[in-house]
Coordinates of C-alpha atoms in Angstrom, one line a residue:
M1 CA 0.0 0.0 0.0
S2 CA 1.4 3.4 -1.0
K3 CA 1.6 6.3 1.3
S4 CA -1.2 8.1 -0.5
D5 CA -3.4 5.0 -0.1
E6 CA -2.7 4.8 3.6
M7 CA -3.6 8.5 4.0
L8 CA -7.1 7.7 2.8
L9 CA -7.8 5.5 5.7
N10 CA -8.7 8.4 8.0
P11 CA -8.8 12.2 7.2
Y12 CA -6.7 12.8 10.3
D13 CA -4.0 10.2 9.4
A14 CA -1.8 12.8 7.8
Q15 CA -1.1 16.5 8.6
V16 CA 0.4 19.3 6.5
G17 CA 3.8 20.4 7.8
S18 CA 4.2 23.8 9.5
D19 CA 5.6 25.3 6.3
G20 CA 2.7 23.9 4.3
S21 CA 5.0 21.9 2.0
E22 CA 4.7 18.3 3.0
S23 CA 2.4 16.1 4.9
F24 CA 3.4 13.5 7.5
F25 CA 1.7 10.8 9.5
V26 CA 0.3 11.9 12.8
F27 CA 0.7 8.6 14.7
Q28 CA 3.8 6.9 16.0
K29 CA 2.5 3.4 15.6
I30 CA -0.7 1.3 15.5
T31 CA -1.2 -1.2 18.3
E32 CA -2.3 -4.8 17.9
E33 CA -5.9 -3.6 18.8
G34 CA -5.8 -1.0 16.0
F35 CA -5.3 2.0 18.2
K36 CA -3.2 4.8 16.6
V37 CA -0.8 6.3 19.1
P38 CA -0.4 10.1 18.3
R39 CA 2.9 11.9 17.9
F40 CA 3.9 14.5 20.5
D41 CA 4.6 17.3 18.0
L42 CA 1.1 17.6 16.5
N43 CA -0.7 20.8 16.0
V44 CA -4.3 20.1 17.1
Y45 CA -5.6 23.2 15.3
Q46 CA -4.2 22.1 12.0
L47 CA -5.2 18.5 12.6
A48 CA -8.9 19.5 13.0
P49 CA -9.5 23.0 11.6
E50 CA -13.3 22.5 11.8
L51 CA -13.3 22.3 15.6
D52 CA -13.9 25.4 17.8
H53 CA -10.4 26.5 18.6
D54 CA -11.5 28.8 21.4
W55 CA -13.2 25.8 23.0
L56 CA -10.0 23.8 22.7
D57 CA -8.0 26.6 24.4
T58 CA -10.5 26.6 27.2
G59 CA -10.2 22.9 27.6
R60 CA -6.4 23.0 27.7
N61 CA -6.5 25.6 30.5
E62 CA -9.0 23.6 32.5
L63 CA -6.9 20.5 32.2
I64 CA -3.7 22.3 33.4
K65 CA -5.7 23.6 36.4
L66 CA -6.8 20.1 37.1
I67 CA -3.3 18.6 36.8
N68 CA -1.9 21.2 39.2
T69 CA -4.5 20.2 41.9
V70 CA -4.2 16.4 41.6
K71 CA -2.0 14.8 44.2
G72 CA 0.7 12.7 42.6
Q73 CA 0.7 14.4 39.2
L74 CA 3.8 16.3 38.1
T75 CA 3.4 20.0 37.3
Q76 CA 5.1 21.5 34.3
D77 CA 7.8 23.2 36.4
I78 CA 8.7 20.0 38.3
Y79 CA 8.7 18.0 35.1
E80 CA 11.2 20.4 33.6
L81 CA 13.5 20.1 36.7
I82 CA 13.5 16.3 36.4
S83 CA 13.9 16.2 32.6
S84 CA 16.8 18.7 32.8
N85 CA 18.4 16.9 35.8
T86 CA 18.3 20.1 37.9
L87 CA 16.0 18.9 40.6
S88 CA 17.3 19.9 44.1
T89 CA 15.7 21.0 47.3
Q90 CA 16.5 24.6 46.4
T91 CA 15.0 24.5 42.9
L92 CA 12.0 22.7 44.3
L93 CA 11.4 25.4 46.8
E94 CA 11.6 28.0 44.1
C95 CA 9.2 26.5 41.7
C96 CA 6.6 24.8 44.0
D97 CA 4.5 27.0 46.2
K98 CA 3.1 24.0 48.0
V99 CA 6.5 23.0 49.4
T100 CA 7.9 24.6 52.6
A101 CA 11.3 24.4 54.2
G102 CA 10.0 21.8 56.5
T103 CA 8.6 19.5 53.8
V104 CA 10.9 20.1 50.9
E105 CA 13.4 17.3 51.9
N106 CA 10.7 14.6 52.0
K107 CA 9.2 15.9 48.7
F108 CA 12.6 15.8 47.1
V109 CA 13.4 12.3 48.2
L110 CA 10.0 11.0 47.0
L111 CA 10.4 12.6 43.5
K112 CA 13.9 11.2 43.1
R113 CA 12.8 7.7 44.1
R114 CA 9.7 7.8 41.8
Y115 CA 11.0 9.5 38.6
S116 CA 14.2 9.3 36.6
I117 CA 15.5 9.7 33.1
L118 CA 15.5 6.7 30.8
Q119 CA 16.5 7.0 27.2
G120 CA 15.8 10.7 27.3
N121 CA 12.3 10.3 28.7
V122 CA 11.0 11.0 32.3
V123 CA 9.7 7.6 33.5
D124 CA 7.6 6.8 36.5
H125 CA 8.9 3.8 38.5
K126 CA 5.6 3.5 40.4
R127 CA 3.9 2.9 37.0
E128 CA 6.2 0.2 35.8
D129 CA 8.7 2.7 34.2
L130 CA 6.1 4.1 31.8
P131 CA 7.1 7.4 30.2
V132 CA 5.5 10.6 31.5
I133 CA 3.9 13.0 29.0
E134 CA 4.9 16.6 29.5
P135 CA 2.1 18.1 31.4
D136 CA 1.5 21.0 28.9
L137 CA 1.1 18.4 26.1
V138 CA -1.3 16.1 27.9
F139 CA -4.3 17.8 26.4
D140 CA -3.0 17.7 22.9
V141 CA -2.0 14.1 23.1
I142 CA -5.4 13.0 24.3
M143 CA -7.3 15.1 21.9
A144 CA -5.1 13.9 19.0
A145 CA -5.7 10.3 20.0
H146 CA -9.5 11.1 20.1
L147 CA -9.4 12.6 16.6
I148 CA -7.1 10.3 14.7
N149 CA -9.0 7.2 16.0
G150 CA -12.3 8.4 14.7
H151 CA -13.5 10.4 17.7
L152 CA -13.0 7.4 20.0
P153 CA -15.0 7.6 23.3
W154 CA -13.0 8.7 26.3
R155 CA -13.1 5.3 28.1
K156 CA -11.5 3.6 25.1
I157 CA -8.9 6.3 24.9
H158 CA -8.0 5.8 28.5
Q159 CA -7.9 2.1 28.2
H160 CA -5.2 2.3 25.5
L161 CA -3.2 5.3 26.7
K162 CA -2.9 4.2 30.3
N163 CA -0.8 1.2 29.2
L164 CA 1.5 3.6 27.3
Y165 CA 1.9 6.6 29.5
A166 CA 2.1 7.0 33.3
N167 CA 0.1 10.2 33.7
V168 CA -3.1 9.6 31.6
T169 CA -6.1 9.2 33.9
R170 CA -9.8 8.7 33.5
D171 CA -10.5 12.2 34.7
F172 CA -8.1 13.7 32.1
T173 CA -9.4 11.8 29.1
N174 CA -13.0 12.5 30.1
L175 CA -12.4 16.2 30.5
V176 CA -10.4 16.5 27.2
T177 CA -13.0 14.8 25.0
L178 CA -15.7 17.1 26.4
Y179 CA -13.9 19.9 24.6
C180 CA -14.3 18.3 21.2
S181 CA -17.0 20.5 19.6
H182 CA -17.8 17.8 17.1
C183 CA -18.8 15.3 19.8
N184 CA -20.1 17.8 22.4
T185 CA -22.1 20.1 20.2
D186 CA -24.2 21.5 23.0
R187 CA -21.1 22.4 25.1
N188 CA -22.5 20.5 28.1
M189 CA -19.9 20.3 30.8
K190 CA -20.2 17.9 33.7
R191 CA -19.1 19.1 37.1
F192 CA -15.9 17.3 38.0
L193 CA -15.9 16.1 41.6
R194 CA -13.2 13.8 42.9
Y195 CA -14.6 11.0 45.0
K196 CA -12.9 8.3 46.8
H197 CA -13.9 4.8 45.7
Y198 CA -16.5 3.3 47.9
N199 CA -17.5 -0.4 48.1
V200 CA -20.8 -0.8 46.2
Y201 CA -21.3 -4.1 48.0
D202 CA -20.6 -2.8 51.5
K203 CA -24.0 -3.9 52.7
V204 CA -23.4 -7.5 51.6
M205 CA -21.8 -9.6 54.3
P206 CA -18.4 -11.2 53.7
L207 CA -19.0 -14.5 51.8
E208 CA -22.7 -13.8 51.5
R209 CA -22.4 -13.6 47.7
C210 CA -19.5 -14.9 45.5
H211 CA -19.2 -15.5 41.8
V212 CA -17.5 -18.5 40.3
E213 CA -15.9 -18.4 36.9
I214 CA -13.9 -20.6 34.5
F215 CA -11.4 -19.1 32.1
A216 CA -8.2 -19.8 30.2
P217 CA -5.5 -17.7 31.7
F218 CA -3.4 -16.9 28.6
D219 CA -5.7 -17.5 25.6
D220 CA -9.4 -18.0 25.0
D221 CA -8.9 -21.6 23.8
G222 CA -6.7 -22.9 26.6
N223 CA -4.0 -24.0 24.3
E224 CA -1.2 -22.5 26.5
K225 CA -1.2 -24.6 29.6
I226 CA 0.3 -23.9 33.0
E227 CA 3.0 -26.6 33.7
D228 CA 1.9 -28.1 30.3
K229 CA -1.0 -29.5 32.3
Y230 CA -3.6 -26.9 33.4
S231 CA -5.6 -25.3 30.6
H232 CA -8.1 -23.4 32.7
V233 CA -8.5 -21.7 36.1
L234 CA -11.4 -22.0 38.5
Y235 CA -11.9 -18.5 40.0
C236 CA -14.0 -17.4 42.8
R237 CA -14.4 -13.8 44.2
D238 CA -16.2 -12.5 47.3
Y239 CA -18.4 -9.5 46.5
H240 CA -17.8 -7.7 49.7
S241 CA -14.1 -8.0 50.3
R242 CA -12.9 -8.8 46.7
F243 CA -11.0 -11.7 48.2
V244 CA -10.1 -14.3 45.4
W245 CA -9.7 -18.0 45.4
M246 CA -8.1 -19.9 42.4
L247 CA -7.7 -23.6 41.6
P248 CA -6.1 -25.1 38.4
L249 CA -8.2 -27.2 36.0
E250 CA -6.8 -29.7 33.6
G251 CA -10.0 -29.3 31.5
I252 CA -13.5 -28.1 31.5
T253 CA -15.4 -31.4 31.9
F254 CA -17.7 -32.3 34.8
R255 CA -15.0 -34.6 36.0
D256 CA -12.7 -31.7 36.4
L257 CA -15.1 -29.1 37.6
V258 CA -17.0 -31.1 40.3
P259 CA -14.0 -32.0 42.5
A260 CA -12.4 -28.6 42.1
L261 CA -15.6 -26.7 43.1
T262 CA -16.1 -29.1 46.0
Q263 CA -12.6 -28.5 47.2
L264 CA -13.1 -24.8 46.9
L265 CA -16.4 -24.7 48.8
C266 CA -15.2 -27.1 51.6
S267 CA -12.0 -25.0 52.1
M268 CA -13.9 -21.8 52.7
I269 CA -14.4 -20.5 56.3
R270 CA -18.1 -20.4 55.5
L271 CA -20.2 -21.5 52.5
P272 CA -21.4 -18.5 50.6
I273 CA -25.2 -17.9 50.8
F274 CA -25.3 -17.4 47.0
L275 CA -23.1 -18.4 44.1
E276 CA -23.3 -16.6 40.8
T277 CA -21.5 -17.0 37.5
A278 CA -20.9 -15.1 34.2
T279 CA -19.0 -17.8 32.3
L280 CA -20.9 -21.0 33.1
D281 CA -24.4 -21.7 31.7
R282 CA -27.1 -21.5 34.4
Q283 CA -28.2 -25.2 33.9
D284 CA -24.6 -26.5 34.1
M285 CA -24.0 -24.5 37.2
F286 CA -27.2 -25.9 38.7
D287 CA -26.2 -29.5 37.8
V288 CA -22.8 -29.2 39.3
C289 CA -24.0 -27.5 42.5
E290 CA -26.9 -30.0 42.8
Y291 CA -24.5 -32.9 42.7
I292 CA -22.2 -31.4 45.3
A293 CA -25.0 -30.4 47.6
R294 CA -26.5 -33.9 47.5
K295 CA -23.2 -35.9 47.8
Y296 CA -21.5 -33.8 50.5
K297 CA -24.7 -32.6 52.3
L298 CA -24.1 -28.9 51.8
K299 CA -26.5 -26.0 51.5
I300 CA -25.8 -24.2 48.2
G301 CA -27.7 -21.2 46.9
L302 CA -27.6 -19.9 43.3
G303 CA -28.0 -16.2 42.7
L304 CA -29.7 -14.3 39.9
N305 CA -26.9 -12.0 38.8
S306 CA -25.1 -13.2 35.7
G307 CA -22.9 -11.4 33.2
T308 CA -22.6 -8.2 35.2
D309 CA -19.7 -5.7 34.8
F310 CA -18.6 -6.6 38.3
Q311 CA -18.1 -10.2 37.3
R312 CA -16.5 -9.5 34.0
N313 CA -14.1 -6.8 35.4
G314 CA -12.9 -9.3 38.1
V315 CA -12.0 -11.8 35.4
T316 CA -10.3 -9.2 33.3
R317 CA -8.1 -7.9 36.1
I318 CA -6.9 -11.4 36.9
K319 CA -6.2 -12.2 33.3
N320 CA -4.2 -9.0 33.0
L321 CA -2.1 -10.1 35.9
F322 CA -1.6 -13.5 34.3
A323 CA -0.5 -11.8 31.1
E324 CA 1.9 -9.5 33.0
H325 CA 3.6 -12.4 34.6
K326 CA 3.1 -15.0 31.9
E327 CA 6.7 -16.1 31.7
Q328 CA 6.8 -17.1 35.4
C329 CA 3.2 -18.3 35.7
I330 CA 3.2 -20.6 32.8
K331 CA 6.0 -22.6 34.3
E332 CA 4.6 -23.2 37.7
W333 CA 1.2 -23.0 39.4
N334 CA 2.7 -21.8 42.7
M335 CA 4.1 -18.8 40.9
C336 CA 0.5 -18.0 39.8
L337 CA -0.5 -18.0 43.5
R338 CA 2.5 -15.9 44.4
L339 CA 2.3 -13.3 41.7
V340 CA -1.4 -13.1 41.0
L341 CA -3.4 -14.3 44.0
T342 CA -1.2 -12.9 46.8
R343 CA -1.0 -9.6 45.0
V344 CA -4.8 -9.3 44.8
N345 CA -5.6 -10.5 48.3
Q346 CA -2.9 -8.9 50.4
N347 CA -2.5 -5.5 48.8
Y348 CA -4.7 -2.4 49.5
S349 CA -7.6 -2.1 47.1
D350 CA -9.1 1.3 46.5
R351 CA -12.3 -0.4 45.3
V352 CA -13.1 -1.6 48.8
R353 CA -10.8 0.9 50.6
G354 CA -9.0 -1.9 52.4
I355 CA -7.1 -5.1 52.1
P356 CA -9.3 -8.0 50.9
S357 CA -7.9 -10.5 53.4
D358 CA -8.6 -8.2 56.3
L359 CA -12.1 -7.4 55.1
L360 CA -12.9 -11.0 54.7
C361 CA -12.0 -12.1 58.2
N362 CA -11.8 -9.1 60.6
E363 CA -14.5 -6.6 59.8
I364 CA -17.7 -7.8 61.5
S365 CA -17.9 -9.1 65.1
N366 CA -19.8 -12.3 65.8
I367 CA -20.2 -12.8 62.0
A368 CA -20.7 -16.6 62.2
H369 CA -23.9 -16.2 64.1
K370 CA -25.2 -13.3 62.0
F371 CA -24.3 -15.2 58.9
K372 CA -26.4 -18.2 59.9
L373 CA -29.3 -16.1 60.9
K374 CA -29.3 -14.3 57.5
Q375 CA -29.1 -17.5 55.6
R376 CA -31.9 -19.0 57.6
K377 CA -34.0 -15.9 57.0
I378 CA -33.4 -15.9 53.3
I379 CA -34.3 -19.6 52.9
D380 CA -37.4 -19.2 55.0
E381 CA -38.7 -16.4 52.8
L382 CA -38.1 -18.3 49.5
Y383 CA -41.0 -19.9 47.6
A384 CA -41.3 -23.6 48.0
H385 CA -40.4 -24.3 44.4
H386 CA -37.2 -22.4 44.8
V387 CA -35.8 -24.9 47.3
V388 CA -34.8 -28.5 47.0
Q389 CA -34.2 -30.5 50.2
F390 CA -32.5 -33.9 49.7
R391 CA -34.1 -35.8 52.5
E392 CA -32.6 -39.2 51.7
A393 CA -29.0 -37.9 51.4
G394 CA -29.0 -34.5 53.2
G395 CA -28.1 -31.2 51.7
M396 CA -30.0 -28.5 50.0
I397 CA -30.0 -26.3 46.9
Y398 CA -32.0 -23.2 46.6
L399 CA -32.5 -20.4 44.0
E400 CA -32.6 -16.7 44.7
D401 CA -35.9 -14.9 44.1
D402 CA -36.6 -11.2 43.4
N403 CA -37.1 -10.5 47.1
S404 CA -33.7 -11.6 48.2
A405 CA -31.8 -10.3 45.1
F406 CA -29.3 -7.6 45.8
V407 CA -29.4 -4.5 43.7
V408 CA -27.2 -1.5 44.1
D409 CA -29.3 1.6 45.2
E410 CA -28.5 4.1 42.4
D411 CA -30.3 6.9 44.2
E412 CA -28.1 6.4 47.3
H413 CA -24.8 6.3 45.4
G414 CA -25.7 9.1 43.0
P415 CA -25.3 9.3 39.2
E416 CA -22.6 7.7 37.2
N417 CA -19.2 9.3 37.7
D418 CA -15.8 8.6 36.4
N419 CA -14.4 7.9 39.8
V420 CA -17.4 6.0 41.1
P421 CA -17.4 2.3 40.2
V422 CA -21.1 2.2 39.4
T423 CA -20.3 -0.2 36.6
E424 CA -19.9 -2.9 39.2
S425 CA -23.6 -2.9 40.0
P426 CA -25.7 -5.7 38.5
S427 CA -26.8 -5.0 35.0
K428 CA -30.5 -4.9 34.0
E429 CA -29.9 -7.7 31.6
S430 CA -28.6 -10.0 34.3
M431 CA -31.7 -9.6 36.6
K432 CA -34.0 -12.2 35.0
S433 CA -37.3 -13.0 36.6
S434 CA -36.6 -15.5 39.4
N435 CA -39.8 -17.4 38.7
N436 CA -38.8 -18.0 35.0
I437 CA -35.4 -19.2 36.1
A438 CA -36.8 -21.5 38.7
D439 CA -39.3 -22.9 36.2
N440 CA -36.5 -23.6 33.8
L441 CA -34.1 -25.2 36.3
L442 CA -36.5 -27.0 38.5
E443 CA -39.5 -28.1 36.4
P444 CA -40.2 -31.8 36.3
N445 CA -38.6 -33.7 33.4
N446 CA -40.8 -36.5 32.0
N447 CA -38.3 -37.4 29.3
S448 CA -36.8 -40.7 30.2
S449 CA -34.1 -40.7 27.5
I450 CA -30.8 -39.3 28.7
P451 CA -28.0 -38.2 26.3
S452 CA -24.9 -40.1 27.0
K453 CA -22.4 -37.3 26.8
R454 CA -22.3 -33.6 27.3
V455 CA -19.7 -31.5 25.6
L456 CA -18.4 -28.0 26.3
P457 CA -16.9 -26.2 23.3
S458 CA -14.2 -23.6 23.7
E459 CA -14.9 -20.2 25.3
K460 CA -14.3 -18.4 22.0
S461 CA -16.8 -20.4 20.1
S462 CA -19.6 -19.7 22.5
I463 CA -20.1 -16.1 21.3
R464 CA -21.6 -15.0 18.0
K465 CA -20.1 -11.9 16.3
N466 CA -23.2 -10.0 17.2
G467 CA -22.8 -10.8 20.9
S468 CA -25.5 -13.5 21.2
K469 CA -24.8 -17.1 22.3
K470 CA -24.9 -20.1 20.0
K471 CA -27.5 -22.8 20.4
I472 CA -26.5 -25.4 22.9
N473 CA -25.2 -28.7 21.7
K474 CA -27.0 -31.2 23.9
E475 CA -25.5 -34.4 22.5
K476 CA -21.9 -34.9 21.5
V477 CA -19.3 -37.5 22.4
T478 CA -15.6 -36.6 22.7
D479 CA -12.9 -38.8 21.2
K480 CA -11.8 -39.9 24.7
G481 CA -15.3 -40.5 25.9
K482 CA -15.1 -37.8 28.5
M483 CA -18.3 -36.3 29.9
E484 CA -18.3 -32.5 29.4
L485 CA -20.6 -29.6 30.0
S486 CA -23.5 -29.3 27.6
S487 CA -23.3 -25.6 27.2
P488 CA -20.5 -23.3 26.0
L489 CA -18.7 -21.1 28.4
S490 CA -19.6 -17.5 27.8
Q491 CA -16.7 -15.1 27.6
A492 CA -16.2 -12.7 30.5
G493 CA -17.0 -9.8 28.2
N494 CA -20.3 -11.2 26.9
Q495 CA -23.1 -8.7 27.4
D496 CA -26.2 -10.9 27.3
F497 CA -26.7 -14.2 29.0
Q498 CA -28.3 -17.0 27.1
D499 CA -32.0 -17.0 26.5
L500 CA -33.6 -19.2 29.1
S501 CA -35.6 -21.1 26.6
E502 CA -32.3 -22.6 25.2
I503 CA -31.2 -24.0 28.6
P504 CA -31.1 -27.8 28.3
E505 CA -32.3 -30.3 30.8
P506 CA -29.5 -31.8 32.9
S507 CA -28.7 -35.0 31.1
S508 CA -25.1 -36.1 32.0
P509 CA -24.7 -39.6 33.2
Y510 CA -22.8 -38.0 36.1
F511 CA -26.2 -36.8 37.3
R512 CA -28.4 -39.7 36.3
N513 CA -29.2 -40.4 39.9
T514 CA -29.4 -36.9 41.1
S515 CA -31.2 -34.6 38.7
I516 CA -33.9 -36.7 37.0
S517 CA -35.1 -38.7 40.0
Q518 CA -35.5 -35.6 42.1
R519 CA -37.4 -33.4 39.6
S520 CA -40.9 -34.7 40.3
K521 CA -40.5 -33.8 43.9
Y522 CA -39.4 -30.2 43.5
A523 CA -42.8 -28.6 43.9
D524 CA -43.7 -30.1 47.3
V525 CA -40.3 -30.1 49.1
S526 CA -40.2 -29.1 52.7
I527 CA -37.4 -27.1 54.2
E528 CA -35.6 -28.4 57.3
L529 CA -32.9 -26.2 58.7

């Protein structure tokens, strides 16, 4: 492709030089995701002459004011001292009015430890040695990225630039894109208030609600295996504390999943009141939990929420850590625990404003008694057809209804804000009617024929291009004769859960003596706590 052909890809891909003689490309490179990284020497006014230039100037001034008030951000003066290698206590006192003679020494030491010069760029050691954009150029870089990528939304811009530069934040990208007169034609400006993160699930008790997911740590198909053995990971996270458990899986068959989930549940200090999932089909999750509850005499509840941003974001964060430490993690599972699990559980999390391990165990006094009372109250208030009591074997499985479902109070937490993690609330799509779910999962099955095998295709194949799931393959036999899940795993980023009419009846031989025989008794089961 010639240079002239490439320039036709986007009207902003090339810019006329300052002398008006020759054009040049405005991006340094194109990432694997197709994001064009802008150059630093761009003239935004020439790049987009159709925009309101006065509005751009206003935005640049507002961003500089914001940068100068944000703790931890370099001002232009301090940046120049570091880049010119002239930073000292004396020069710091002269250029920074917030520093006094009593605090200048500490400020100087912190700056020297955090920032240095690497290959001619100021880098931030706290942000994995990412380069720092000159504060006066932050507005132009973000705006240029917005323009040359087809007026990309601010969240997408932040998602790409935060991995390239140390000082690009959500606030900055949101503010800059508001000053694009093409996108914000009405000049509507949101009031920027800086909130501390709060725990949107603060009212949920520790271990009251957890979500269980299955995913391949390095690729969607599970081809890259940990220790050449484990293709997938069983992941569980507590809603309240964000504490995470992980177990390795050699495959995604029932034979792999049942013992792993049993080990996970039996090793917890308390069984969660409700389990939820975004990657397992509802029916498969029910079948597995039903078998475990019956065999090991456990009380297991299944929640309504599925496919929420909270669940997807949790998986995404863990997969990012796996990718970051891939070289060490792929060799040994214990390194996964050390570099991924320990980092998540024992470091401060601004999402919950605490350390997950502390919040899980030390926050509520007499929690064991309160937990039992809450579980008993929830089960007592459920409809009869939402509860299955295995009288002959012990154990219980119950389904959440609309009354016990937890929904974040949007009025209490206010409108969506860049610094407020409201995306972690359950999505409307995930809150299916509990009666419909119960009917699909618990209705009697009069069909006596049972398919012999249940197969789970790969995660990637479970999603159509338009975001909807494929029809479930109810009968399929693997080459090795293994029994696998009947329904495909949904990807963590999938927006919509499968239509309930497509959920198959439990039919694995693994559950021949658990699911089918019990179905005719579901409607008139009594609860014994």
